[in-house]
Amino acid sequence: YSITDAAGEYVGAIRQKGMKSLWRSTYEIVRGDEVVFTVREENPWAKVGNSLFEGIPIIGALSGYVFHPTYLISAAGRGDALRARKEAAFLESVFSVDRLDAPLPPEDERLLLIGMVMTVLLERRRG
């Protein structure tokens, strides 16, 4: 997915690394050809448990209260920058975001924020 600003100028892109998987999702947030951030699931067992629990009739609707996927967004070569965690919710997705790293340059911070929101939108139906 390409990311542009209000003026239509290219800011970056987000792409899924590898094929879609039941085990662990990984995304790369890039600017040009440079990978700036990597988004990965912290605990892939949450997605596996959620998929199995959702298959149970009636009770499966409560999976949003039981399983809470967490995504770590890491800056290339600088460690973890953000953690996005799904909170308990019924029939909707509510995420909390915690900053883990020192301040980033404004262009990286903007790309990080947009990439994190896009990842949450892509993953919200998966757990």
XYZ file of N, CA, C and O in Angstrom:
508
model
N 0.856 -1.172 0.000
C 0.000 0.000 0.000
C 0.895 1.227 0.000
O 1.799 1.347 0.819
N 0.611 2.137 -0.892
C 1.386 3.366 -1.003
C 0.804 4.429 -0.071
O -0.406 4.541 0.078
N 1.677 5.206 0.555
C 1.267 6.263 1.473
C 1.666 7.605 0.860
O 2.828 7.818 0.540
N 0.662 8.483 0.689
C 0.923 9.826 0.168
C 0.352 10.852 1.138
O -0.524 10.552 1.932
N 0.856 12.095 1.051
C 0.317 13.153 1.907
C -0.841 13.850 1.198
O -1.255 13.448 0.108
N -1.385 14.897 1.824
C -2.550 15.599 1.269
C -2.261 16.217 -0.093
O -3.165 16.368 -0.914
N -1.015 16.561 -0.344
C -0.644 17.155 -1.627
C -0.383 16.084 -2.689
O -0.092 16.409 -3.838
N -0.479 14.819 -2.326
C -0.260 13.744 -3.280
C 1.189 13.306 -3.399
O 1.525 12.488 -4.244
N 2.072 13.834 -2.531
C 3.484 13.451 -2.579
C 3.712 12.143 -1.838
O 3.133 11.904 -0.782
N 4.580 11.311 -2.373
C 4.896 10.010 -1.810
C 5.571 10.170 -0.442
O 6.521 10.921 -0.286
N 5.057 9.460 0.561
C 5.643 9.467 1.905
C 6.351 8.141 2.168
O 7.420 8.099 2.756
N 5.741 7.046 1.721
C 6.299 5.721 1.932
C 5.302 4.676 1.501
O 4.339 4.962 0.783
N 5.517 3.457 1.967
C 4.609 2.359 1.631
C 4.669 1.328 2.737
O 5.614 1.281 3.528
N 3.640 0.501 2.799
C 3.628 -0.627 3.719
C 3.368 -1.867 2.884
O 2.527 -1.865 1.995
N 4.151 -2.910 3.164
C 3.990 -4.152 2.416
C 4.099 -5.334 3.359
O 4.803 -5.286 4.368
N 3.364 -6.381 3.041
C 3.408 -7.582 3.850
C 4.634 -8.378 3.466
O 4.917 -8.570 2.278
N 5.358 -8.827 4.454
C 6.563 -9.623 4.204
C 6.153 -11.084 4.170
O 5.589 -11.603 5.135
N 6.391 -11.743 3.065
C 6.010 -13.145 2.920
C 4.527 -13.283 2.619
O 3.814 -12.316 2.417
N 4.062 -14.521 2.655
C 2.662 -14.803 2.374
C 1.821 -14.620 3.635
O 2.336 -14.668 4.746
N 0.520 -14.439 3.442
C -0.402 -14.383 4.569
C -0.294 -15.689 5.334
O -0.260 -16.756 4.752
N -0.255 -15.587 6.651
C -0.013 -16.764 7.462
C -0.953 -16.809 8.651
O -1.297 -15.779 9.217
N -1.336 -18.009 9.049
C -2.113 -18.179 10.269
C -1.211 -17.973 11.481
O -1.663 -17.624 12.553
N 0.101 -18.148 11.303
C 1.025 -18.098 12.430
C 1.407 -16.675 12.815
O 1.110 -16.208 13.899
N 2.092 -15.926 11.982
C 2.586 -14.605 12.364
C 2.589 -13.671 11.161
O 3.097 -14.005 10.115
N 2.058 -12.473 11.364
C 2.065 -11.459 10.323
C 3.281 -10.559 10.491
O 3.624 -10.188 11.612
N 3.897 -10.223 9.379
C 5.029 -9.305 9.390
C 4.843 -8.321 8.238
O 4.545 -8.718 7.116
N 5.000 -7.043 8.542
C 4.895 -5.987 7.550
C 6.166 -5.160 7.573
O 6.835 -5.055 8.608
N 6.478 -4.565 6.433
C 7.593 -3.628 6.342
C 7.050 -2.268 5.949
O 6.225 -2.164 5.037
N 7.502 -1.236 6.640
C 7.164 0.142 6.296
C 8.407 0.712 5.633
O 9.477 0.747 6.245
N 8.261 1.112 4.379
C 9.417 1.507 3.581
C 9.292 2.942 3.081
O 8.200 3.479 2.958
N 10.437 3.533 2.814
C 10.521 4.825 2.140
C 11.464 4.605 0.961
O 12.645 4.363 1.169
N 10.901 4.631 -0.236
C 11.691 4.272 -1.413
C 11.993 2.787 -1.356
O 11.099 1.959 -1.252
N 13.282 2.427 -1.397
C 13.701 1.032 -1.295
C 14.199 0.689 0.105
O 14.571 -0.447 0.370
N 14.226 1.670 0.989
C 14.765 1.483 2.346
C 13.672 1.043 3.324
O 12.637 1.687 3.444
N 13.900 -0.068 4.033
C 12.985 -0.515 5.081
C 13.266 0.348 6.308
O 14.352 0.307 6.879
N 12.270 1.146 6.712
C 12.432 2.061 7.843
C 11.936 1.418 9.134
O 12.555 1.556 10.181
N 10.811 0.688 9.062
C 10.231 0.024 10.225
C 9.758 -1.375 9.841
O 9.383 -1.608 8.695
N 9.764 -2.261 10.812
C 9.234 -3.603 10.645
C 8.157 -3.815 11.691
O 8.352 -3.511 12.865
N 7.000 -4.314 11.268
C 5.877 -4.590 12.168
C 5.721 -6.100 12.252
O 5.640 -6.773 11.226
N 5.707 -6.632 13.479
C 5.535 -8.073 13.649
C 4.672 -8.345 14.873
O 4.610 -7.536 15.788
N 4.024 -9.477 14.836
C 3.216 -9.885 15.987
C 4.145 -10.332 17.102
O 5.071 -11.096 16.869
N 3.876 -9.833 18.303
C 4.715 -10.198 19.441
C 4.436 -11.632 19.897
O 5.344 -12.362 20.244
N 3.163 -12.032 19.899
C 2.785 -13.368 20.339
C 1.848 -14.000 19.312
O 0.650 -13.777 19.354
N 2.387 -14.803 18.389
C 1.529 -15.394 17.358
C 0.516 -16.397 17.911
O -0.479 -16.682 17.263
N 0.731 -16.913 19.117
C -0.225 -17.850 19.708
C -1.578 -17.194 19.939
O -2.609 -17.878 19.940
N -1.613 -15.883 20.156
C -2.892 -15.183 20.351
C -3.767 -15.319 19.103
O -4.971 -15.531 19.202
N -3.165 -15.194 17.913
C -3.929 -15.328 16.675
C -4.406 -16.763 16.464
O -5.539 -16.989 16.056
N -3.545 -17.735 16.775
C -3.919 -19.135 16.617
C -5.071 -19.474 17.559
O -6.077 -20.068 17.157
N -4.947 -19.067 18.839
C -6.012 -19.321 19.809
C -7.305 -18.650 19.420
O -8.392 -19.234 19.543
N -7.213 -17.417 18.920
C -8.404 -16.682 18.498
C -9.091 -17.385 17.332
O -10.320 -17.505 17.315
N -8.330 -17.864 16.366
C -8.912 -18.558 15.212
C -9.646 -19.823 15.639
O -10.733 -20.118 15.137
N -9.067 -20.555 16.571
C -9.713 -21.774 17.056
C -10.954 -21.456 17.892
O -11.990 -22.098 17.753
N -10.859 -20.454 18.749
C -11.965 -20.077 19.634
C -13.152 -19.527 18.849
O -14.300 -19.784 19.183
N -12.868 -18.752 17.779
C -13.947 -18.186 16.951
C -14.772 -19.266 16.266
O -15.913 -19.033 15.903
N -14.200 -20.445 16.066
C -14.907 -21.527 15.399
C -15.981 -22.188 16.250
O -16.794 -22.957 15.740
N -16.002 -21.890 17.537
C -16.999 -22.487 18.428
C -18.293 -21.681 18.312
O -18.293 -20.475 18.538
N -19.410 -22.313 17.945
C -20.664 -21.573 17.788
C -21.054 -20.827 19.075
O -20.852 -21.307 20.175
N -21.600 -19.665 18.931
C -22.107 -18.751 19.965
C -20.982 -18.257 20.879
O -20.752 -17.067 20.991
N -20.251 -19.148 21.510
C -19.167 -18.753 22.416
C -18.046 -18.034 21.657
O -17.392 -17.154 22.199
N -17.846 -18.379 20.402
C -16.799 -17.768 19.597
C -16.937 -16.266 19.456
O -15.956 -15.564 19.220
N -18.138 -15.729 19.624
C -18.345 -14.276 19.535
C -17.644 -13.540 20.670
O -17.404 -12.339 20.574
N -17.276 -14.240 21.716
C -16.606 -13.620 22.867
C -15.085 -13.630 22.745
O -14.392 -13.243 23.679
N -14.557 -14.049 21.608
C -13.103 -14.154 21.449
C -12.399 -12.813 21.634
O -11.236 -12.779 22.030
N -13.085 -11.701 21.385
C -12.490 -10.384 21.575
C -12.161 -10.068 23.022
O -11.357 -9.187 23.317
N -12.770 -10.794 23.955
C -12.468 -10.617 25.376
C -11.341 -11.517 25.855
O -10.801 -11.324 26.926
N -11.014 -12.533 25.063
C -10.073 -13.551 25.517
C -8.677 -13.361 24.926
O -7.686 -13.447 25.631
N -8.596 -13.101 23.638
C -7.306 -13.034 22.955
C -6.996 -11.605 22.537
O -7.839 -10.913 21.984
N -5.751 -11.188 22.792
C -5.351 -9.806 22.538
C -4.011 -9.781 21.789
O -2.954 -9.820 22.418
N -4.052 -9.727 20.454
C -2.809 -9.660 19.701
C -2.050 -8.368 19.999
O -2.642 -7.326 20.247
N -0.740 -8.466 19.987
C 0.134 -7.323 20.213
C 1.113 -7.243 19.054
O 1.670 -8.254 18.632
N 1.323 -6.039 18.550
C 2.222 -5.811 17.423
C 3.362 -4.903 17.859
O 3.132 -3.863 18.473
N 4.603 -5.310 17.550
C 5.775 -4.496 17.819
C 6.238 -3.855 16.526
O 6.384 -4.533 15.507
N 6.454 -2.557 16.558
C 6.969 -1.837 15.406
C 8.398 -1.451 15.740
O 8.640 -0.704 16.695
N 9.344 -2.008 14.989
C 10.763 -1.800 15.241
C 11.359 -0.901 14.187
O 11.095 -1.066 12.997
N 12.177 0.055 14.632
C 12.912 0.921 13.714
C 14.154 0.165 13.264
O 14.823 -0.476 14.072
N 14.455 0.239 11.985
C 15.596 -0.480 11.432
C 16.881 -0.056 12.148
O 17.271 1.101 12.101
N 17.499 -0.994 12.844
C 18.761 -0.740 13.523
C 18.663 0.049 14.816
O 19.670 0.355 15.425
N 17.443 0.412 15.267
C 17.317 1.229 16.481
C 16.464 0.568 17.551
O 16.204 1.172 18.573
N 15.974 -0.619 17.333
C 15.162 -1.306 18.337
C 13.680 -1.000 18.198
O 13.227 -0.379 17.239
N 12.898 -1.436 19.197
C 11.450 -1.283 19.165
C 11.039 0.170 19.372
O 11.546 0.847 20.255
N 10.095 0.640 18.546
C 9.630 2.023 18.609
C 8.238 2.137 19.214
O 7.973 3.035 20.007
N 7.315 1.235 18.825
C 5.936 1.267 19.321
C 5.440 -0.143 19.606
O 5.904 -1.103 19.001
N 4.465 -0.222 20.490
C 3.738 -1.465 20.726
C 2.257 -1.140 20.631
O 1.757 -0.265 21.335
N 1.544 -1.832 19.750
C 0.092 -1.675 19.607
C -0.548 -2.950 20.133
O -0.224 -4.044 19.674
N -1.448 -2.805 21.102
C -2.079 -3.961 21.743
C -3.590 -3.843 21.643
O -4.159 -2.803 21.963
N -4.248 -4.922 21.197
C -5.702 -4.946 21.124
C -6.252 -5.106 22.529
O -5.823 -5.963 23.287
N -7.204 -4.261 22.877
C -7.844 -4.307 24.187
C -9.110 -5.162 24.105
O -9.654 -5.385 23.027
N -9.583 -5.626 25.251
C -10.809 -6.417 25.297
C -11.976 -5.588 24.791
O -12.175 -4.455 25.224
N -12.723 -6.118 23.844
C -13.871 -5.400 23.272
C -14.810 -6.405 22.632
O -14.386 -7.449 22.142
N -16.085 -6.078 22.616
C -17.094 -6.937 22.011
C -17.542 -6.323 20.695
O -18.007 -5.180 20.663
N -17.376 -7.073 19.591
C -17.792 -6.664 18.241
C -17.090 -5.421 17.721
O -17.590 -4.749 16.827
N -15.959 -5.052 18.272
C -15.174 -3.946 17.731
C -13.726 -4.123 18.163
O -13.428 -4.905 19.046
N -12.835 -3.385 17.534
C -11.419 -3.468 17.865
C -10.958 -2.150 18.457
O -11.080 -1.106 17.827
N -10.420 -2.216 19.664
C -9.865 -1.052 20.342
C -8.404 -1.365 20.617
O -8.082 -2.393 21.213
N -7.509 -0.500 20.174
C -6.083 -0.708 20.356
C -5.496 0.387 21.231
O -5.908 1.548 21.158
N -4.519 0.013 22.052
C -3.733 0.999 22.791
C -2.332 0.993 22.185
O -1.838 -0.046 21.744
N -1.694 2.153 22.145
C -0.371 2.291 21.540
C 0.570 2.883 22.579
O 0.264 3.909 23.188
N 1.706 2.225 22.776
C 2.726 2.691 23.719
C 4.008 2.977 22.967
O 4.456 2.147 22.170
N 4.611 4.126 23.256
C 5.892 4.478 22.647
C 6.999 3.813 23.456
O 7.016 3.886 24.672
N 7.933 3.169 22.785
C 9.001 2.438 23.453
C 10.376 3.042 23.231
O 11.323 2.672 23.910
N 10.507 3.941 22.294
C 11.815 4.430 21.867
C 11.920 5.934 22.100
O 10.941 6.617 22.366
N 13.133 6.438 21.994
C 13.378 7.878 22.066
C 12.732 8.567 20.867
O 12.344 7.914 19.898
N 12.581 9.881 20.916
C 11.963 10.603 19.793
C 12.643 10.306 18.452
O 13.845 10.094 18.380
N 11.832 10.296 17.418
C 12.298 10.032 16.056
C 12.272 11.323 15.256
O 11.552 12.261 15.597
N 12.996 11.373 14.145
C 12.879 12.524 13.254
C 11.433 12.662 12.771
O 10.729 11.662 12.629
N 10.960 13.890 12.531
C 9.547 14.090 12.154
C 9.088 13.261 10.955
O 7.970 12.737 10.966
N 9.926 13.108 9.931
C 9.503 12.328 8.762
C 9.353 10.849 9.106
O 8.466 10.177 8.603
N 10.207 10.324 10.003
C 10.070 8.933 10.447
C 8.859 8.762 11.354
O 8.152 7.757 11.274
N 8.614 9.735 12.215
C 7.466 9.662 13.121
C 6.158 9.654 12.351
O 5.237 8.896 12.669
N 6.059 10.489 11.316
C 4.849 10.529 10.487
C 4.638 9.196 9.783
O 3.539 8.643 9.771
N 5.699 8.641 9.208
C 5.622 7.356 8.525
C 5.278 6.240 9.507
O 4.468 5.366 9.204
N 5.844 6.288 10.710
C 5.552 5.298 11.746
C 4.084 5.329 12.146
O 3.429 4.291 12.227
N 3.550 6.501 12.373
C 2.154 6.633 12.785
C 1.197 6.122 11.704
O 0.293 5.336 11.978
N 1.429 6.531 10.468
C 0.569 6.085 9.372
C 0.703 4.575 9.160
O -0.290 3.869 8.970
N 1.916 4.058 9.240
C 2.136 2.622 9.079
C 1.487 1.802 10.174
O 0.927 0.739 9.923
N 1.532 2.310 11.417
C 0.908 1.609 12.532
C -0.602 1.570 12.369
O -1.238 0.537 12.567
N -1.206 2.687 11.985
C -2.649 2.736 11.764
C -3.045 1.780 10.633
O -4.024 1.040 10.746
N -2.280 1.768 9.573
C -2.585 0.880 8.448
C -2.475 -0.587 8.859
O -3.312 -1.414 8.483
N -1.467 -0.921 9.657
C -1.316 -2.293 10.143
C -2.516 -2.701 10.986
O -3.048 -3.806 10.833
N -2.954 -1.828 11.873
C -4.117 -2.125 12.714
C -5.345 -2.349 11.837
O -6.128 -3.270 12.060
N -5.526 -1.520 10.799
C -6.668 -1.697 9.905
C -6.593 -3.010 9.141
O -7.603 -3.680 8.936
N -5.400 -3.403 8.715
C -5.239 -4.658 7.991
C -5.437 -5.870 8.893
O -5.930 -6.906 8.456
N -5.067 -5.754 10.156
C -5.086 -6.892 11.067
C -6.308 -6.960 11.979
O -6.499 -7.942 12.671
N -7.140 -5.961 11.992
C -8.232 -5.922 12.970
C -9.219 -7.072 12.848
O -9.824 -7.481 13.827
N -9.390 -7.599 11.687
C -10.322 -8.713 11.506
C -9.676 -10.068 11.769
O -10.342 -11.081 11.733
N -8.386 -10.055 12.031
C -7.670 -11.316 12.214
C -7.448 -11.650 13.674
O -6.656 -12.509 13.991
N -8.121 -10.979 14.590
C -7.928 -11.343 15.985
C -8.215 -10.269 16.957
O -8.433 -9.175 16.772
